[in-house]
Amino acid sequence: MKNQKYSIVIASIGRACLYKTLEDILCSSKLPDEVIIVLPHSSDFVLCKQYIECDVNICILHAAKGQVKQRQLGLRNCTSDIIIQLDDDMRFENTLLECLVYEVLENPEIIVSPLICDHTLDCRTGVEIGKSRFLRFLFGADGNKELLGVGYISKIGLAIRPSSLTGKDLVRSDWLPGGCMAYHKKFSTADSEILSPKGKFYGEDIINTHIMKKKGATLFFAAKLIIRTDFVSISSVKDVLPHFRLMIHIQEITLGKIFYIRTILFCLVRYFYQSLNRFK
């Protein structure tokens, strides 16, 4: 592998899980040149001595609270041409970062992400479309894209998982998860105008990669690479309206067509489904 430096950017609120992610980074087969952690101004998170004295430059910056603003500050301060952006709760094998960097070195025009799984290794990347006619209608399924086996954005703005992943290396997609992706800094969204809502940002993955595609990037899943994280269902009624608004925004920028009734129905069904599962 070429001796190419790379930077890691982590937007975090300073949760304890960040230390586990740092441990995995420092055990990697190819260490980054720098790790930039961006915390909200209100955070009292401090690095332990072992991370201050390690062989990697770990830098802490502060920004206005919000994943978009924090990540953009980190991206603006990167010194390497290759960037890996991570969430603060990602666990991975020691070769994962090296493999992602290798793919970008081989083709600087692509952005690549691993598959996101839970800690039982069940794939949780995007939404899996089943065969139910009602759900396919509700989710806004695209049969042509599924036949191609690519990841895509549905009619109502859902990130749909590629339908064919087994035995594949790189699989095309119209979106990638923001929790882990590698790319050349020319595709950075550091100075892009991105909607930055308070609280949970449901459409960040789609909106962020949509901007990157407009810059000329081609998106791929590295289907043999896996990263693990926790998945927590959100079922609060206060989340229904912001989720609806962001799905409408995604429909506007990706399709130029809005499906109001179907989106309302989806948000309500999702809320009631998660509420029922929470009490099981």
Short mmCIF file of N, CA, C and O in Angstrom, two decimals, residues 88-169:
data_model
loop_
_atom_site.label_atom_id
_atom_site.label_comp_id
_atom_site.label_asym_id
_atom_site.label_seq_id
_atom_site.Cartn_x
_atom_site.Cartn_y
_atom_site.Cartn_z
N ASP A 88 -18.96 8.46 16.69
CA ASP A 88 -18.16 8.18 17.89
C ASP A 88 -18.50 6.84 18.55
O ASP A 88 -17.99 6.54 19.63
N ASP A 89 -19.34 6.04 17.90
CA ASP A 89 -19.73 4.76 18.51
C ASP A 89 -19.50 3.59 17.56
O ASP A 89 -20.22 2.60 17.58
N MET A 90 -18.47 3.69 16.71
CA MET A 90 -18.19 2.67 15.71
C MET A 90 -17.09 1.73 16.19
O MET A 90 -16.06 2.17 16.69
N ARG A 91 -17.29 0.42 16.02
CA ARG A 91 -16.29 -0.59 16.35
C ARG A 91 -15.93 -1.36 15.09
O ARG A 91 -16.80 -1.67 14.27
N PHE A 92 -14.64 -1.68 14.94
CA PHE A 92 -14.21 -2.30 13.68
C PHE A 92 -12.92 -3.06 13.86
O PHE A 92 -12.18 -2.87 14.82
N GLU A 93 -12.64 -3.95 12.88
CA GLU A 93 -11.42 -4.75 12.88
C GLU A 93 -10.24 -3.86 12.50
O GLU A 93 -10.39 -2.79 11.92
N ASN A 94 -9.03 -4.35 12.79
CA ASN A 94 -7.85 -3.50 12.64
C ASN A 94 -7.49 -3.19 11.19
O ASN A 94 -6.73 -2.26 10.92
N THR A 95 -8.02 -3.94 10.22
CA THR A 95 -7.68 -3.68 8.82
C THR A 95 -8.71 -2.80 8.10
O THR A 95 -8.50 -2.43 6.95
N LEU A 96 -9.80 -2.46 8.76
CA LEU A 96 -10.89 -1.75 8.07
C LEU A 96 -10.45 -0.41 7.51
O LEU A 96 -10.67 -0.09 6.35
N LEU A 97 -9.80 0.42 8.32
CA LEU A 97 -9.41 1.75 7.87
C LEU A 97 -8.43 1.67 6.71
O LEU A 97 -8.53 2.42 5.73
N GLU A 98 -7.48 0.75 6.80
CA GLU A 98 -6.51 0.58 5.71
C GLU A 98 -7.20 0.18 4.41
O GLU A 98 -6.86 0.68 3.33
N CYS A 99 -8.19 -0.70 4.51
CA CYS A 99 -8.92 -1.14 3.31
C CYS A 99 -9.69 0.02 2.68
O CYS A 99 -9.74 0.16 1.45
N LEU A 100 -10.31 0.86 3.49
CA LEU A 100 -11.05 2.01 2.96
C LEU A 100 -10.11 3.00 2.27
O LEU A 100 -10.40 3.49 1.17
N VAL A 101 -8.97 3.27 2.90
CA VAL A 101 -7.99 4.18 2.31
C VAL A 101 -7.47 3.62 0.99
O VAL A 101 -7.30 4.34 0.00
N TYR A 102 -7.23 2.32 0.96
CA TYR A 102 -6.75 1.67 -0.27
C TYR A 102 -7.71 1.89 -1.43
O TYR A 102 -7.29 2.20 -2.56
N GLU A 103 -9.02 1.74 -1.18
CA GLU A 103 -10.00 1.90 -2.25
C GLU A 103 -9.97 3.32 -2.81
O GLU A 103 -10.08 3.53 -4.03
N VAL A 104 -9.82 4.32 -1.94
CA VAL A 104 -9.78 5.71 -2.41
C VAL A 104 -8.47 5.99 -3.13
O VAL A 104 -8.44 6.74 -4.11
N LEU A 105 -7.37 5.39 -2.68
CA LEU A 105 -6.10 5.55 -3.39
C LEU A 105 -6.19 4.97 -4.80
O LEU A 105 -5.65 5.54 -5.76
N GLU A 106 -6.86 3.84 -4.93
CA GLU A 106 -7.01 3.19 -6.23
C GLU A 106 -7.87 4.02 -7.18
O GLU A 106 -7.65 4.04 -8.38
N ASN A 107 -8.87 4.70 -6.61
CA ASN A 107 -9.77 5.53 -7.44
C ASN A 107 -10.23 6.73 -6.63
O ASN A 107 -11.21 6.64 -5.89
N PRO A 108 -9.54 7.87 -6.76
CA PRO A 108 -9.90 9.07 -5.98
C PRO A 108 -11.25 9.67 -6.34
O PRO A 108 -11.68 10.62 -5.67
N GLU A 109 -11.93 9.13 -7.36
CA GLU A 109 -13.23 9.66 -7.75
C GLU A 109 -14.38 9.00 -7.01
O GLU A 109 -15.54 9.33 -7.25
N ILE A 110 -14.09 8.05 -6.15
CA ILE A 110 -15.15 7.34 -5.45
C ILE A 110 -15.19 7.70 -3.96
O ILE A 110 -14.20 8.17 -3.40
N ILE A 111 -16.35 7.47 -3.39
CA ILE A 111 -16.52 7.51 -1.93
C ILE A 111 -16.97 6.11 -1.53
O ILE A 111 -17.82 5.51 -2.19
N VAL A 112 -16.40 5.58 -0.47
CA VAL A 112 -16.67 4.19 -0.12
C VAL A 112 -17.00 4.07 1.37
O VAL A 112 -16.44 4.76 2.21
N SER A 113 -17.97 3.19 1.65
CA SER A 113 -18.39 2.92 3.02
C SER A 113 -18.48 1.41 3.24
O SER A 113 -18.81 0.66 2.31
N PRO A 114 -18.23 0.95 4.47
CA PRO A 114 -18.49 -0.45 4.80
C PRO A 114 -19.98 -0.66 5.04
O PRO A 114 -20.76 0.30 5.08
N LEU A 115 -20.37 -1.90 5.23
CA LEU A 115 -21.73 -2.19 5.66
C LEU A 115 -21.83 -1.92 7.16
O LEU A 115 -20.92 -2.23 7.92
N ILE A 116 -22.94 -1.32 7.57
CA ILE A 116 -23.15 -1.02 8.99
C ILE A 116 -23.98 -2.16 9.60
O ILE A 116 -25.07 -2.47 9.12
N CYS A 117 -23.46 -2.76 10.65
CA CYS A 117 -24.14 -3.88 11.32
C CYS A 117 -24.32 -3.57 12.80
O CYS A 117 -23.65 -2.70 13.36
N ASP A 118 -25.24 -4.31 13.42
CA ASP A 118 -25.33 -4.22 14.88
C ASP A 118 -24.29 -5.15 15.47
O ASP A 118 -23.52 -5.80 14.75
N HIS A 119 -24.26 -5.27 16.79
CA HIS A 119 -23.20 -6.05 17.42
C HIS A 119 -23.42 -7.56 17.32
O HIS A 119 -22.54 -8.34 17.71
N THR A 120 -24.55 -7.98 16.75
CA THR A 120 -24.74 -9.40 16.45
C THR A 120 -24.39 -9.69 14.99
O THR A 120 -24.61 -10.80 14.51
N LEU A 121 -23.85 -8.68 14.30
CA LEU A 121 -23.46 -8.74 12.89
C LEU A 121 -24.64 -8.87 11.94
O LEU A 121 -24.50 -9.33 10.81
N ASP A 122 -25.81 -8.45 12.40
CA ASP A 122 -26.98 -8.37 11.53
C ASP A 122 -26.88 -7.06 10.75
O ASP A 122 -26.76 -5.99 11.34
N CYS A 123 -26.93 -7.14 9.42
CA CYS A 123 -26.77 -5.95 8.60
C CYS A 123 -27.93 -4.98 8.83
O CYS A 123 -29.10 -5.35 8.71
N ARG A 124 -27.60 -3.73 9.15
CA ARG A 124 -28.62 -2.71 9.40
C ARG A 124 -28.43 -1.52 8.46
O ARG A 124 -28.94 -0.44 8.73
N THR A 125 -27.69 -1.73 7.39
CA THR A 125 -27.43 -0.66 6.44
C THR A 125 -28.70 -0.30 5.68
O THR A 125 -29.23 -1.11 4.92
N GLY A 126 -29.20 0.89 5.87
CA GLY A 126 -30.38 1.34 5.14
C GLY A 126 -31.60 0.49 5.43
O GLY A 126 -31.66 -0.29 6.38
N VAL A 127 -32.61 0.65 4.57
CA VAL A 127 -33.88 -0.06 4.69
C VAL A 127 -33.89 -1.23 3.72
O VAL A 127 -33.55 -1.07 2.55
N GLU A 128 -34.28 -2.39 4.22
CA GLU A 128 -34.42 -3.56 3.36
C GLU A 128 -35.87 -3.65 2.89
O GLU A 128 -36.79 -3.71 3.70
N ILE A 129 -36.06 -3.68 1.58
CA ILE A 129 -37.41 -3.76 1.02
C ILE A 129 -37.81 -5.22 0.86
O ILE A 129 -37.12 -5.99 0.20
N GLY A 130 -38.89 -5.61 1.48
CA GLY A 130 -39.37 -6.98 1.35
C GLY A 130 -40.30 -7.16 0.17
O GLY A 130 -40.31 -6.36 -0.77
N LYS A 131 -41.17 -8.15 0.22
CA LYS A 131 -42.07 -8.45 -0.90
C LYS A 131 -43.50 -7.99 -0.64
O LYS A 131 -44.36 -8.12 -1.53
N SER A 132 -43.78 -7.50 0.55
CA SER A 132 -45.12 -7.02 0.86
C SER A 132 -45.51 -5.87 -0.06
O SER A 132 -44.80 -4.85 -0.12
N ARG A 133 -46.63 -6.01 -0.75
CA ARG A 133 -47.05 -4.96 -1.68
C ARG A 133 -47.35 -3.65 -0.96
O ARG A 133 -47.03 -2.57 -1.46
N PHE A 134 -47.95 -3.76 0.22
CA PHE A 134 -48.26 -2.55 0.98
C PHE A 134 -46.99 -1.81 1.38
O PHE A 134 -46.87 -0.59 1.20
N LEU A 135 -46.00 -2.56 1.92
CA LEU A 135 -44.77 -1.92 2.35
C LEU A 135 -43.98 -1.37 1.17
O LEU A 135 -43.37 -0.30 1.26
N ARG A 136 -43.99 -2.07 0.06
CA ARG A 136 -43.28 -1.58 -1.12
C ARG A 136 -43.89 -0.26 -1.60
O ARG A 136 -43.17 0.66 -2.00
N PHE A 137 -45.21 -0.18 -1.55
CA PHE A 137 -45.88 1.08 -1.92
C PHE A 137 -45.56 2.16 -0.90
O PHE A 137 -45.22 3.29 -1.26
N LEU A 138 -45.66 1.79 0.39
CA LEU A 138 -45.44 2.76 1.46
C LEU A 138 -44.01 3.30 1.43
O LEU A 138 -43.78 4.50 1.61
N PHE A 139 -43.03 2.43 1.18
CA PHE A 139 -41.63 2.83 1.17
C PHE A 139 -41.22 3.53 -0.12
O PHE A 139 -40.16 4.14 -0.19
N GLY A 140 -42.05 3.43 -1.16
CA GLY A 140 -41.69 4.04 -2.44
C GLY A 140 -40.64 3.24 -3.18
O GLY A 140 -39.67 3.81 -3.72
N ALA A 141 -40.81 1.92 -3.24
CA ALA A 141 -39.81 1.04 -3.85
C ALA A 141 -39.64 1.31 -5.34
O ALA A 141 -40.57 1.73 -6.03
N ASP A 142 -38.43 1.05 -5.83
CA ASP A 142 -38.11 1.18 -7.25
C ASP A 142 -37.62 -0.17 -7.75
O ASP A 142 -36.46 -0.56 -7.52
N GLY A 143 -38.48 -0.90 -8.44
CA GLY A 143 -38.16 -2.25 -8.90
C GLY A 143 -36.98 -2.28 -9.85
O GLY A 143 -36.18 -3.22 -9.83
N ASN A 144 -36.82 -1.26 -10.69
CA ASN A 144 -35.71 -1.24 -11.64
C ASN A 144 -34.37 -1.14 -10.92
O ASN A 144 -33.40 -1.82 -11.29
N LYS A 145 -34.29 -0.29 -9.89
CA LYS A 145 -33.05 -0.16 -9.12
C LYS A 145 -32.74 -1.47 -8.38
O LYS A 145 -31.57 -1.85 -8.26
N GLU A 146 -33.78 -2.14 -7.90
CA GLU A 146 -33.54 -3.39 -7.19
C GLU A 146 -33.01 -4.47 -8.13
O GLU A 146 -32.16 -5.28 -7.74
N LEU A 147 -33.49 -4.49 -9.36
CA LEU A 147 -32.97 -5.45 -10.34
C LEU A 147 -31.50 -5.21 -10.63
O LEU A 147 -30.74 -6.15 -10.88
N LEU A 148 -31.08 -3.96 -10.56
CA LEU A 148 -29.68 -3.62 -10.77
C LEU A 148 -28.83 -3.96 -9.54
O LEU A 148 -27.60 -4.00 -9.63
N GLY A 149 -29.48 -4.17 -8.41
CA GLY A 149 -28.76 -4.52 -7.18
C GLY A 149 -28.05 -3.38 -6.51
O GLY A 149 -27.12 -3.59 -5.72
N VAL A 150 -28.46 -2.15 -6.79
CA VAL A 150 -27.78 -0.98 -6.23
C VAL A 150 -28.56 -0.40 -5.06
O VAL A 150 -29.75 -0.68 -4.89
N GLY A 151 -27.89 0.39 -4.25
CA GLY A 151 -28.58 1.14 -3.21
C GLY A 151 -29.21 2.37 -3.83
O GLY A 151 -28.65 2.96 -4.76
N TYR A 152 -30.36 2.78 -3.32
CA TYR A 152 -31.02 3.94 -3.93
C TYR A 152 -31.86 4.69 -2.90
O TYR A 152 -32.04 4.24 -1.76
N ILE A 153 -32.36 5.84 -3.32
CA ILE A 153 -33.23 6.66 -2.48
C ILE A 153 -34.66 6.48 -2.98
O ILE A 153 -34.95 6.70 -4.16
N SER A 154 -35.55 6.05 -2.11
CA SER A 154 -36.91 5.73 -2.53
C SER A 154 -37.72 6.99 -2.83
O SER A 154 -37.27 8.11 -2.57
N LYS A 155 -38.92 6.80 -3.34
CA LYS A 155 -39.77 7.93 -3.69
C LYS A 155 -40.10 8.83 -2.50
O LYS A 155 -40.34 10.02 -2.67
N ILE A 156 -40.14 8.25 -1.30
CA ILE A 156 -40.46 9.08 -0.13
C ILE A 156 -39.20 9.50 0.64
O ILE A 156 -39.29 10.10 1.70
N GLY A 157 -38.01 9.19 0.08
CA GLY A 157 -36.78 9.68 0.69
C GLY A 157 -36.11 8.73 1.67
O GLY A 157 -35.34 9.18 2.52
N LEU A 158 -36.35 7.44 1.53
CA LEU A 158 -35.69 6.46 2.38
C LEU A 158 -34.40 5.96 1.73
O LEU A 158 -34.33 5.81 0.49
N ALA A 159 -33.39 5.69 2.54
CA ALA A 159 -32.14 5.11 2.05
C ALA A 159 -32.32 3.60 1.97
O ALA A 159 -32.39 2.91 2.98
N ILE A 160 -32.39 3.09 0.74
CA ILE A 160 -32.67 1.67 0.53
C ILE A 160 -31.38 0.89 0.33
O ILE A 160 -30.51 1.29 -0.45
N ARG A 161 -31.26 -0.21 1.04
CA ARG A 161 -30.09 -1.07 0.98
C ARG A 161 -29.98 -1.74 -0.40
O ARG A 161 -31.00 -2.12 -0.98
N PRO A 162 -28.76 -1.91 -0.93
CA PRO A 162 -28.62 -2.69 -2.16
C PRO A 162 -29.22 -4.08 -2.01
O PRO A 162 -29.06 -4.71 -0.96
N SER A 163 -29.91 -4.54 -3.03
CA SER A 163 -30.61 -5.82 -2.93
C SER A 163 -29.68 -7.01 -3.13
O SER A 163 -30.05 -8.14 -2.83
N SER A 164 -28.48 -6.76 -3.63
CA SER A 164 -27.54 -7.85 -3.88
C SER A 164 -26.17 -7.48 -3.32
O SER A 164 -25.50 -6.61 -3.87
N LEU A 165 -25.77 -8.15 -2.24
CA LEU A 165 -24.49 -7.85 -1.60
C LEU A 165 -23.59 -9.08 -1.49
O LEU A 165 -22.36 -8.95 -1.43
N THR A 166 -24.16 -10.27 -1.47
CA THR A 166 -23.40 -11.50 -1.25
C THR A 166 -22.35 -11.71 -2.33
O THR A 166 -22.65 -11.68 -3.52
N GLY A 167 -21.12 -11.91 -1.88
CA GLY A 167 -20.03 -12.20 -2.81
C GLY A 167 -19.52 -11.01 -3.59
O GLY A 167 -18.65 -11.17 -4.45
N LYS A 168 -20.02 -9.82 -3.31
CA LYS A 168 -19.61 -8.63 -4.05
C LYS A 168 -18.46 -7.91 -3.33
O LYS A 168 -18.28 -8.03 -2.14
N ASP A 169 -17.68 -7.16 -4.10
CA ASP A 169 -16.65 -6.30 -3.53
C ASP A 169 -17.19 -4.88 -3.38
O ASP A 169 -17.50 -4.45 -2.28
#
